[in-house]
C-alpha cells in the first residue's frame, strides 16, 4: 500500500468516527449558546447557566453546547435551538427570562417562542431564514461558514462537517501541486496589503535551507477589527488546518500561532485545538501515515501594534523589541532565526483548506478578477447591525452599510466609513457605490487593511477621527525611523491644536506636506500608512478642517473643547429632575424659573444629561463654538 | 513605587521557579516576562535582573523589551484592574468620556494605582468587542455599553461609595 492510500484510509476512519459523534447530537434537542468574547460581554455565560439550570429543573433531556460567533454580534447573546420536528432557530438578545421560556415552552412544550426568534438557519415554512433577508442574499460565507454552528473545542464537529479533508487531500499530492493550486486561485493576503499568497509560498519553498517555519499572524492590532479573534474563537481548527497545509507546501516542520495577549480566549481555544489535532494524528510525526511531520506552538504577543508587521513580529519572537528591519531579504527567504519563513494572516490561512478542497477555479468564481474570493468585514460604529460579515469582493459599501448593516441608527445620516483602521482612510458618501476590493480601495485613498469598518454619522467629527488614528500610530511607532517617530508627533500636535480651536492658517498645507514626508521616510507599513487617515479626511472633508481653524467651530459637535452643553429653557420640563441626577459632577442646578441650568465651569462634558433628558423634551443640546451659550443667556 | 522587602523576596522566589522551566535562549525572553507578570501581576526590577542573568544578556536588554511592549507593567497593579478600551469603536461612542469618569472617581490617572492599591487604571488599544462599545474590562470581565452612571454602579459593586454631597438643594438656593 502506498502512502497516499494509507492517508486516505486513516482519514476516512477518523471522518467516520467524527460523523457518528456529530449525528448523535441530533438525536435529542440541542441548544447552542454563542460564548465568544462578544457573547460573553453581553452576558452569554449567565444565559448558559440559566439554560442548564432550567433543563435540570424541568428534567428535560437536551444537549447544551458552547459555540463561537455567527457574526450577528449586535444581537448577542445568541442562542440557537435544534429540536427534532422544527427547523433550527436562532434567538437574539436573549435574556434570562427568554432563556427560561425557551427551555420550558419550546423544549418542554411545543411553542417555538417565535416572538424572540431572529431567524431560522435553514429555509422552511415556519420561520424566515437568514438567507431570506437582504443580508443573507449578499453574504457568502466561506471562512465563516461553520462559525457559531460547531463547538470550537471539539475537533469531531469540524471533521464531521468536512474539516481536515483538505489536509488529507494535500498530503496525497506533491507539495508543488499545493503551491500551484494556491497560486492559481489568486488568493491574496488578508492581513491588509494583499500580497499574492501563492508567490510567498513559492519563494519560501524554493529558498535553500533544511529548516523552515510557518507562522499564523494573529496579532490583530487594528482597533475596530475583530474578525481574527472571532475566527480563532469560533473555528480554530480551520486556521490550524490551513497552517498545516502551508507547512506541507513550503516544507516546514514547525509552525507558530502568534496571538495577541489581549485575546485570552482565542489563545486558550487555539491551544486546545492544537492538542486535539495532535491526538487525532493530524499534527506531530508522520501525519496520517504520510511521512510528513509538523507541529505547532503558540507564541503570545505582548501588546505592540507594530508586531503585526512581519519583520517586527519575528524580532519579538527572537526576544528583541519589535523593530522592523529593511526588506529584502524578505522573511520568505530569511525570516525567523534566519530561516525561510512564511507568515500569513488568520483569514488567509482559513481560506486555504477551502481552496484545496474545492479547487482554484471554484475560488475564482467569487469576487473580482484582481481580488478573488470574499472579504470579511467587521462592522462597528454607527450602524444598526454591528458584527461580522463575509461578502464577495466587489460588494459595494452601500450594500454593506445599508443591507448587511441595516443602516444608521436613530435616523441619523451617514457621513463616512473609516475602513482599514489606522492604515486606512475615511470614504465619504460619494464612495458608497464603489465596488470594494484591494485595488479600488487603495485608489480611493483608503486600504483594505484588516477589514475593520467603522461607520460614522453626522455626529462624528472627521478631524477628531484623523487625530484619533494618528494618536494611535504615533503611540505605536517603534521609534526606529525619524520621520515616523517625529513626523507623526508633529502632525499630531497640529491636529490636537485644530481640535482645540487653536489651529492656524496654513496648518492644512503643512499637514499635507508632512504626510508625504512621513510616507517617504518610513521603513515599514506602520509609518508608510500612518498619514492615510489624515490625507483622506483632508481630501474628502476639508471644509470641516476649515471650520475648526477659521471659525473655532466643530460642525459635528464632537470636539470637547469646541462645544458646550446647554439646556433650552423653552423645552425644559421644569418638574423633571432627570439631568440633575445624571450629572456626575453636580453641575446642573435649578434657577429661579425652575428651569435647569448647566454651570459651564463645573461641566465635564460627559453627555450624561443629554442621554438622561427624556426624549419627549430633548431639552439638552450641544452648541459650538461654546461662546454661543453666553449669547443665548443674554437673549433670555 | 517602593517595594517592601517581602515583595522583593516573593518576586525573586517566583522568578526563580519560572526560570527553571526555560532554556537559556534569548527567544524565551518574552514568554518568561509574561509568566513573571502572570504570577506577580507585574515585572519588578529584581525579576528583570534575574532573567538577564539566566539568559546571559545585559539587564538593560531585558528592560528595553519590558518597556517596549505595552503588556508589561513595572509597578504592582491594584487588586482590581480596570482597563478602559480606547479602540476606534469605543472612542466613537465616548470611550474618552468613560475614561474620564474612571479617572475622576478613582482620583488617579492612567497607569496609576489608588493609594490603597485597590484599583489600577489602564487604557487598552482594543479588546475586540467593538460591537459592545464603549467597553471597560475589569479583572478580565468585559463590561459593554458602559455609561457614566454604570461606572458608578460598577464601583458600587466593589463596595466603593460615591460621595454625593447634599449640594443639590443647597446649591440651588445659593444660586438664587
mmCIF file of C-alpha atoms in Angstrom, chain A residues 257-574:
data_model
loop_
_atom_site.group_PDB
_atom_site.id
_atom_site.type_symbol
_atom_site.label_atom_id
_atom_site.label_comp_id
_atom_site.label_asym_id
_atom_site.label_seq_id
_atom_site.Cartn_x
_atom_site.Cartn_y
_atom_site.Cartn_z
ATOM 1 C CA UNK A 257 0.461 30.933 16.140
ATOM 2 C CA UNK A 258 1.407 34.489 17.051
ATOM 3 C CA UNK A 259 -1.633 35.675 19.006
ATOM 4 C CA UNK A 260 -2.227 38.985 20.777
ATOM 5 C CA UNK A 261 -2.164 38.761 24.536
ATOM 6 C CA UNK A 262 -5.424 40.757 24.619
ATOM 7 C CA UNK A 263 -7.237 37.706 23.227
ATOM 8 C CA UNK A 264 -7.042 35.194 26.096
ATOM 9 C CA UNK A 265 -9.992 33.118 24.911
ATOM 10 C CA UNK A 266 -8.521 32.771 21.417
ATOM 11 C CA UNK A 267 -5.214 31.627 22.924
ATOM 12 C CA UNK A 268 -6.999 29.056 25.054
ATOM 13 C CA UNK A 269 -9.064 27.683 22.175
ATOM 14 C CA UNK A 270 -6.118 27.507 19.763
ATOM 15 C CA UNK A 271 -4.076 25.634 22.370
ATOM 16 C CA UNK A 272 -6.902 23.142 22.818
ATOM 17 C CA UNK A 273 -7.257 22.763 19.049
ATOM 18 C CA UNK A 274 -3.541 22.000 18.691
ATOM 19 C CA UNK A 275 -3.748 19.393 21.446
ATOM 20 C CA UNK A 276 -6.765 17.706 19.844
ATOM 21 C CA UNK A 277 -5.192 17.715 16.386
ATOM 22 C CA UNK A 278 -2.106 16.061 17.858
ATOM 23 C CA UNK A 279 -4.211 13.376 19.484
ATOM 24 C CA UNK A 280 -6.094 12.761 16.259
ATOM 25 C CA UNK A 281 -2.811 12.277 14.414
ATOM 26 C CA UNK A 282 -3.309 15.432 12.323
ATOM 27 C CA UNK A 283 -0.236 17.081 13.840
ATOM 28 C CA UNK A 284 3.044 15.609 15.035
ATOM 29 C CA UNK A 285 5.259 12.976 13.441
ATOM 30 C CA UNK A 286 4.154 11.073 10.367
ATOM 31 C CA UNK A 287 0.776 12.811 9.983
ATOM 32 C CA UNK A 288 -1.918 10.315 8.882
ATOM 33 C CA UNK A 289 0.854 7.948 7.842
ATOM 34 C CA UNK A 290 2.070 10.285 5.094
ATOM 35 C CA UNK A 291 5.631 10.532 6.330
ATOM 36 C CA UNK A 292 5.208 14.311 6.752
ATOM 37 C CA UNK A 293 5.804 15.691 10.245
ATOM 38 C CA UNK A 294 4.727 19.065 11.544
ATOM 39 C CA UNK A 295 3.979 20.584 14.919
ATOM 40 C CA UNK A 296 2.684 23.910 16.174
ATOM 41 C CA UNK A 297 3.272 26.138 19.213
ATOM 42 C CA UNK A 298 1.578 29.292 20.411
ATOM 43 C CA UNK A 299 3.539 32.488 20.950
ATOM 44 C CA UNK A 300 1.713 35.293 22.691
ATOM 45 C CA UNK A 301 2.304 38.823 21.515
ATOM 46 C CA UNK A 302 2.727 41.428 24.191
ATOM 47 C CA UNK A 303 0.846 44.433 23.050
ATOM 48 C CA UNK A 304 2.736 46.181 20.286
ATOM 49 C CA UNK A 305 0.799 47.114 17.170
ATOM 50 C CA UNK A 306 3.948 47.243 15.064
ATOM 51 C CA UNK A 307 4.445 43.487 15.611
ATOM 52 C CA UNK A 308 1.725 42.835 13.056
ATOM 53 C CA UNK A 309 4.479 43.775 10.596
ATOM 54 C CA UNK A 310 6.341 40.596 9.611
ATOM 55 C CA UNK A 311 9.883 41.577 10.472
ATOM 56 C CA UNK A 312 8.868 43.175 13.774
ATOM 57 C CA UNK A 313 6.882 40.045 14.618
ATOM 58 C CA UNK A 314 9.992 37.960 14.015
ATOM 59 C CA UNK A 315 12.105 40.291 16.175
ATOM 60 C CA UNK A 316 9.678 39.875 19.064
ATOM 61 C CA UNK A 317 9.753 36.085 18.728
ATOM 62 C CA UNK A 318 13.522 36.294 18.992
ATOM 63 C CA UNK A 319 13.265 38.176 22.294
ATOM 64 C CA UNK A 320 14.005 41.639 20.923
ATOM 65 C CA UNK A 321 11.993 44.844 20.923
ATOM 66 C CA UNK A 322 9.671 44.711 17.914
ATOM 67 C CA UNK A 323 11.590 46.883 15.486
ATOM 68 C CA UNK A 324 11.013 46.186 11.786
ATOM 69 C CA UNK A 325 14.048 45.784 9.579
ATOM 70 C CA UNK A 326 14.748 46.565 5.995
ATOM 71 C CA UNK A 327 13.380 44.220 3.333
ATOM 72 C CA UNK A 328 14.770 42.448 1.269
ATOM 73 C CA UNK A 329 15.686 39.909 2.359
ATOM 74 C CA UNK A 330 12.035 39.003 2.818
ATOM 75 C CA UNK A 331 11.045 36.617 5.601
ATOM 76 C CA UNK A 332 10.184 34.039 2.924
ATOM 77 C CA UNK A 333 13.913 33.645 2.334
ATOM 78 C CA UNK A 334 15.377 34.784 5.673
ATOM 79 C CA UNK A 335 12.851 35.028 8.482
ATOM 80 C CA UNK A 336 12.624 33.571 11.980
ATOM 81 C CA UNK A 337 16.126 32.687 13.244
ATOM 82 C CA UNK A 338 17.352 33.493 9.746
ATOM 83 C CA UNK A 339 15.391 30.607 8.197
ATOM 84 C CA UNK A 340 12.876 30.865 5.354
ATOM 85 C CA UNK A 341 9.531 31.684 6.946
ATOM 86 C CA UNK A 342 6.009 32.097 5.643
ATOM 87 C CA UNK A 343 3.853 34.456 7.681
ATOM 88 C CA UNK A 344 0.160 34.512 6.805
ATOM 89 C CA UNK A 345 -2.815 36.204 8.356
ATOM 90 C CA UNK A 346 -5.531 34.172 10.123
ATOM 91 C CA UNK A 347 -8.064 34.722 7.331
ATOM 92 C CA UNK A 348 -5.600 33.912 4.546
ATOM 93 C CA UNK A 349 -4.894 30.553 6.166
ATOM 94 C CA UNK A 350 -8.589 29.950 6.786
ATOM 95 C CA UNK A 351 -9.236 30.127 3.019
ATOM 96 C CA UNK A 352 -6.554 27.543 2.245
ATOM 97 C CA UNK A 353 -8.470 24.359 3.184
ATOM 98 C CA UNK A 354 -11.476 25.549 1.172
ATOM 99 C CA UNK A 355 -9.361 26.197 -1.925
ATOM 100 C CA UNK A 356 -7.557 22.860 -1.700
ATOM 101 C CA UNK A 357 -10.868 21.087 -1.177
ATOM 102 C CA UNK A 358 -12.896 22.780 -3.898
ATOM 103 C CA UNK A 359 -10.237 23.939 -6.315
ATOM 104 C CA UNK A 360 -8.699 27.203 -7.502
ATOM 105 C CA UNK A 361 -11.334 27.635 -10.186
ATOM 106 C CA UNK A 362 -14.169 27.488 -7.666
ATOM 107 C CA UNK A 363 -12.464 30.213 -5.595
ATOM 108 C CA UNK A 364 -12.074 32.481 -8.619
ATOM 109 C CA UNK A 365 -15.811 32.306 -9.303
ATOM 110 C CA UNK A 366 -16.379 34.639 -6.355
ATOM 111 C CA UNK A 367 -15.104 38.189 -6.120
ATOM 112 C CA UNK A 368 -13.373 40.354 -8.711
ATOM 113 C CA UNK A 369 -10.690 39.434 -11.240
ATOM 114 C CA UNK A 370 -7.926 41.147 -9.301
ATOM 115 C CA UNK A 371 -9.169 40.132 -5.855
ATOM 116 C CA UNK A 372 -10.853 36.737 -5.985
ATOM 117 C CA UNK A 373 -12.851 35.324 -3.100
ATOM 118 C CA UNK A 374 -14.641 37.005 -0.270
ATOM 119 C CA UNK A 375 -13.731 39.669 2.246
ATOM 120 C CA UNK A 376 -14.591 39.625 5.918
ATOM 121 C CA UNK A 377 -15.587 42.973 7.338
ATOM 122 C CA UNK A 378 -16.071 43.917 10.942
ATOM 123 C CA UNK A 379 -18.892 46.431 11.079
ATOM 124 C CA UNK A 380 -18.763 48.728 14.062
ATOM 125 C CA UNK A 381 -19.595 52.275 14.970
ATOM 126 C CA UNK A 382 -22.830 53.977 13.942
ATOM 127 C CA UNK A 383 -24.528 51.068 12.239
ATOM 128 C CA UNK A 384 -27.548 49.090 13.413
ATOM 129 C CA UNK A 385 -26.302 45.558 12.851
ATOM 130 C CA UNK A 386 -22.770 45.573 14.157
ATOM 131 C CA UNK A 387 -20.834 42.368 13.729
ATOM 132 C CA UNK A 388 -19.012 40.352 11.125
ATOM 133 C CA UNK A 389 -19.988 39.906 7.511
ATOM 134 C CA UNK A 390 -18.334 37.874 4.800
ATOM 135 C CA UNK A 391 -19.210 39.174 1.360
ATOM 136 C CA UNK A 392 -17.782 38.644 -2.129
ATOM 137 C CA UNK A 393 -15.047 41.099 -3.120
ATOM 138 C CA UNK A 394 -16.650 43.768 -5.263
ATOM 139 C CA UNK A 395 -19.641 44.279 -2.982
ATOM 140 C CA UNK A 396 -20.420 47.982 -2.664
ATOM 141 C CA UNK A 397 -20.126 49.954 0.530
ATOM 142 C CA UNK A 398 -23.804 50.811 0.241
ATOM 143 C CA UNK A 399 -24.772 47.147 0.331
ATOM 144 C CA UNK A 400 -22.546 46.622 3.338
ATOM 145 C CA UNK A 401 -23.784 49.585 5.303
ATOM 146 C CA UNK A 402 -27.477 49.501 4.402
ATOM 147 C CA UNK A 403 -28.294 45.884 3.519
ATOM 148 C CA UNK A 404 -25.912 43.990 5.765
ATOM 149 C CA UNK A 405 -25.662 46.599 8.483
ATOM 150 C CA UNK A 406 -29.307 47.815 8.204
ATOM 151 C CA UNK A 407 -28.201 51.438 8.033
ATOM 152 C CA UNK A 408 -27.526 54.147 10.576
ATOM 153 C CA UNK A 409 -29.280 54.046 13.962
ATOM 154 C CA UNK A 410 -31.519 56.772 15.428
ATOM 155 C CA UNK A 411 -32.435 58.125 11.986
ATOM 156 C CA UNK A 412 -29.121 59.954 11.667
ATOM 157 C CA UNK A 413 -27.490 60.417 8.309
ATOM 158 C CA UNK A 414 -24.441 58.597 7.013
ATOM 159 C CA UNK A 415 -21.271 60.619 6.857
ATOM 160 C CA UNK A 416 -18.317 58.388 6.152
ATOM 161 C CA UNK A 417 -16.884 54.973 6.617
ATOM 162 C CA UNK A 418 -13.452 54.531 8.096
ATOM 163 C CA UNK A 419 -12.017 51.416 6.550
ATOM 164 C CA UNK A 420 -8.757 49.633 7.197
ATOM 165 C CA UNK A 421 -8.005 51.004 10.654
ATOM 166 C CA UNK A 422 -5.051 53.320 11.296
ATOM 167 C CA UNK A 423 -3.561 52.435 7.904
ATOM 168 C CA UNK A 424 -6.764 53.074 6.022
ATOM 169 C CA UNK A 425 -8.846 56.096 5.316
ATOM 170 C CA UNK A 426 -12.282 57.661 5.503
ATOM 171 C CA UNK A 427 -14.514 57.353 2.478
ATOM 172 C CA UNK A 428 -17.408 59.796 2.023
ATOM 173 C CA UNK A 429 -20.943 59.223 0.832
ATOM 174 C CA UNK A 430 -19.850 59.623 -2.797
ATOM 175 C CA UNK A 431 -17.846 56.400 -2.478
ATOM 176 C CA UNK A 432 -20.828 54.339 -1.315
ATOM 177 C CA UNK A 433 -21.408 52.773 -4.726
ATOM 178 C CA UNK A 434 -17.820 51.828 -5.299
ATOM 179 C CA UNK A 435 -17.296 48.057 -5.513
ATOM 180 C CA UNK A 436 -14.698 47.334 -2.862
ATOM 181 C CA UNK A 437 -11.617 45.214 -3.334
ATOM 182 C CA UNK A 438 -7.916 45.624 -2.628
ATOM 183 C CA UNK A 439 -7.273 47.831 -5.653
ATOM 184 C CA UNK A 440 -10.341 50.073 -5.663
ATOM 185 C CA UNK A 441 -9.803 50.946 -2.014
ATOM 186 C CA UNK A 442 -6.204 51.989 -2.405
ATOM 187 C CA UNK A 443 -7.174 54.118 -5.400
ATOM 188 C CA UNK A 444 -9.725 55.914 -3.243
ATOM 189 C CA UNK A 445 -7.072 56.665 -0.636
ATOM 190 C CA UNK A 446 -8.156 54.010 1.874
ATOM 191 C CA UNK A 447 -6.942 50.457 2.277
ATOM 192 C CA UNK A 448 -8.460 47.046 2.847
ATOM 193 C CA UNK A 449 -6.261 46.711 5.912
ATOM 194 C CA UNK A 450 -7.621 44.034 8.123
ATOM 195 C CA UNK A 451 -11.213 44.794 7.135
ATOM 196 C CA UNK A 452 -12.201 46.850 10.116
ATOM 197 C CA UNK A 453 -15.036 49.145 9.100
ATOM 198 C CA UNK A 454 -16.195 51.905 11.391
ATOM 199 C CA UNK A 455 -19.297 53.680 10.195
ATOM 200 C CA UNK A 456 -19.519 57.348 11.071
ATOM 201 C CA UNK A 457 -22.634 59.503 11.158
ATOM 202 C CA UNK A 458 -23.329 63.213 11.259
ATOM 203 C CA UNK A 459 -22.253 63.408 14.915
ATOM 204 C CA UNK A 460 -18.705 62.307 14.167
ATOM 205 C CA UNK A 461 -16.012 64.884 13.557
ATOM 206 C CA UNK A 462 -13.597 63.932 10.799
ATOM 207 C CA UNK A 463 -10.730 65.983 12.223
ATOM 208 C CA UNK A 464 -11.168 64.187 15.523
ATOM 209 C CA UNK A 465 -11.158 60.803 13.714
ATOM 210 C CA UNK A 466 -7.916 61.684 11.979
ATOM 211 C CA UNK A 467 -6.479 62.829 15.302
ATOM 212 C CA UNK A 468 -7.579 59.601 16.971
ATOM 213 C CA UNK A 469 -5.841 57.375 14.431
ATOM 214 C CA UNK A 470 -2.714 59.459 14.324
ATOM 215 C CA UNK A 471 -2.598 59.414 18.115
ATOM 216 C CA UNK A 472 -2.744 55.638 17.871
ATOM 217 C CA UNK A 473 0.022 55.259 15.274
ATOM 218 C CA UNK A 474 2.137 57.892 17.000
ATOM 219 C CA UNK A 475 1.977 55.930 20.278
ATOM 220 C CA UNK A 476 2.618 52.649 18.479
ATOM 221 C CA UNK A 477 5.520 53.886 16.358
ATOM 222 C CA UNK A 478 8.511 51.806 17.403
ATOM 223 C CA UNK A 479 10.739 54.849 17.051
ATOM 224 C CA UNK A 480 13.235 53.435 14.601
ATOM 225 C CA UNK A 481 12.599 55.811 11.684
ATOM 226 C CA UNK A 482 12.915 59.509 12.389
ATOM 227 C CA UNK A 483 10.081 60.547 10.081
ATOM 228 C CA UNK A 484 7.667 58.120 11.686
ATOM 229 C CA UNK A 485 8.743 58.931 15.240
ATOM 230 C CA UNK A 486 8.929 62.717 14.935
ATOM 231 C CA UNK A 487 6.859 63.388 11.830
ATOM 232 C CA UNK A 488 3.736 61.777 13.256
ATOM 233 C CA UNK A 489 4.341 63.690 16.512
ATOM 234 C CA UNK A 490 4.379 66.984 14.614
ATOM 235 C CA UNK A 491 1.264 66.059 12.703
ATOM 236 C CA UNK A 492 -0.468 65.053 15.906
ATOM 237 C CA UNK A 493 0.449 68.331 17.608
ATOM 238 C CA UNK A 494 -1.108 70.239 14.724
ATOM 239 C CA UNK A 495 -4.262 68.120 14.761
ATOM 240 C CA UNK A 496 -4.606 68.477 18.504
ATOM 241 C CA UNK A 497 -4.337 72.220 18.184
ATOM 242 C CA UNK A 498 -7.010 72.216 15.491
ATOM 243 C CA UNK A 499 -9.443 70.134 17.561
ATOM 244 C CA UNK A 500 -8.926 72.560 20.454
ATOM 245 C CA UNK A 501 -9.673 75.540 18.291
ATOM 246 C CA UNK A 502 -6.040 76.680 18.181
ATOM 247 C CA UNK A 503 -5.469 75.880 14.510
ATOM 248 C CA UNK A 504 -3.603 78.376 12.347
ATOM 249 C CA UNK A 505 -3.985 79.258 8.672
ATOM 250 C CA UNK A 506 -1.612 77.073 6.679
ATOM 251 C CA UNK A 507 -1.980 74.109 9.032
ATOM 252 C CA UNK A 508 -3.724 72.012 6.388
ATOM 253 C CA UNK A 509 -0.943 72.594 3.863
ATOM 254 C CA UNK A 510 1.667 71.778 6.489
ATOM 255 C CA UNK A 511 -0.157 68.539 7.341
ATOM 256 C CA UNK A 512 -0.220 67.529 3.676
ATOM 257 C CA UNK A 513 3.477 68.222 3.312
ATOM 258 C CA UNK A 514 4.417 66.345 6.473
ATOM 259 C CA UNK A 515 2.227 63.418 5.439
ATOM 260 C CA UNK A 516 4.211 62.928 2.239
ATOM 261 C CA UNK A 517 7.486 63.097 4.144
ATOM 262 C CA UNK A 518 6.377 60.560 6.750
ATOM 263 C CA UNK A 519 5.283 58.181 3.988
ATOM 264 C CA UNK A 520 8.584 58.525 2.158
ATOM 265 C CA UNK A 521 10.800 58.355 5.215
ATOM 266 C CA UNK A 522 9.441 55.248 6.944
ATOM 267 C CA UNK A 523 10.690 51.705 6.630
ATOM 268 C CA UNK A 524 7.610 49.680 7.417
ATOM 269 C CA UNK A 525 3.901 49.710 6.759
ATOM 270 C CA UNK A 526 3.091 51.475 10.004
ATOM 271 C CA UNK A 527 4.835 54.691 9.026
ATOM 272 C CA UNK A 528 4.084 54.400 5.318
ATOM 273 C CA UNK A 529 0.347 54.284 6.005
ATOM 274 C CA UNK A 530 0.101 56.358 9.197
ATOM 275 C CA UNK A 531 -0.794 59.592 7.335
ATOM 276 C CA UNK A 532 -3.635 57.898 5.387
ATOM 277 C CA UNK A 533 -6.432 58.840 7.810
ATOM 278 C CA UNK A 534 -5.279 62.470 7.734
ATOM 279 C CA UNK A 535 -4.844 62.582 3.964
ATOM 280 C CA UNK A 536 -8.214 61.000 3.229
ATOM 281 C CA UNK A 537 -10.115 63.242 5.646
ATOM 282 C CA UNK A 538 -8.490 66.345 4.202
ATOM 283 C CA UNK A 539 -9.269 65.062 0.715
ATOM 284 C CA UNK A 540 -12.959 64.479 1.371
ATOM 285 C CA UNK A 541 -13.787 66.719 4.350
ATOM 286 C CA UNK A 542 -11.564 69.754 4.012
ATOM 287 C CA UNK A 543 -14.462 72.056 4.954
ATOM 288 C CA UNK A 544 -14.552 70.556 8.444
ATOM 289 C CA UNK A 545 -10.880 71.312 8.963
ATOM 290 C CA UNK A 546 -11.533 74.865 7.822
ATOM 291 C CA UNK A 547 -14.481 75.336 10.178
ATOM 292 C CA UNK A 548 -12.262 74.312 13.101
ATOM 293 C CA UNK A 549 -9.433 76.599 12.076
ATOM 294 C CA UNK A 550 -11.302 79.664 10.838
ATOM 295 C CA UNK A 551 -14.457 79.671 12.961
ATOM 296 C CA UNK A 552 -13.281 77.697 16.025
ATOM 297 C CA UNK A 553 -16.355 75.604 15.454
ATOM 298 C CA UNK A 554 -16.815 71.818 15.329
ATOM 299 C CA UNK A 555 -19.590 71.195 12.783
ATOM 300 C CA UNK A 556 -20.231 67.680 14.119
ATOM 301 C CA UNK A 557 -20.377 68.969 17.713
ATOM 302 C CA UNK A 558 -17.852 66.421 18.855
ATOM 303 C CA UNK A 559 -14.574 68.138 19.784
ATOM 304 C CA UNK A 560 -14.946 68.674 23.507
ATOM 305 C CA UNK A 561 -13.093 71.965 23.687
ATOM 306 C CA UNK A 562 -15.231 73.469 20.960
ATOM 307 C CA UNK A 563 -18.653 72.618 22.330
ATOM 308 C CA UNK A 564 -20.779 73.364 25.338
ATOM 309 C CA UNK A 565 -23.854 71.638 26.688
ATOM 310 C CA UNK A 566 -26.873 73.836 27.084
ATOM 311 C CA UNK A 567 -30.395 73.281 28.364
ATOM 312 C CA UNK A 568 -33.007 75.017 26.230
ATOM 313 C CA UNK A 569 -35.201 76.902 28.749
ATOM 314 C CA UNK A 570 -38.217 76.729 26.453
ATOM 315 C CA UNK A 571 -38.008 72.956 26.255
ATOM 316 C CA UNK A 572 -37.081 72.131 29.836
ATOM 317 C CA UNK A 573 -39.948 70.402 31.648
ATOM 318 C CA UNK A 574 -39.450 72.190 34.940
#
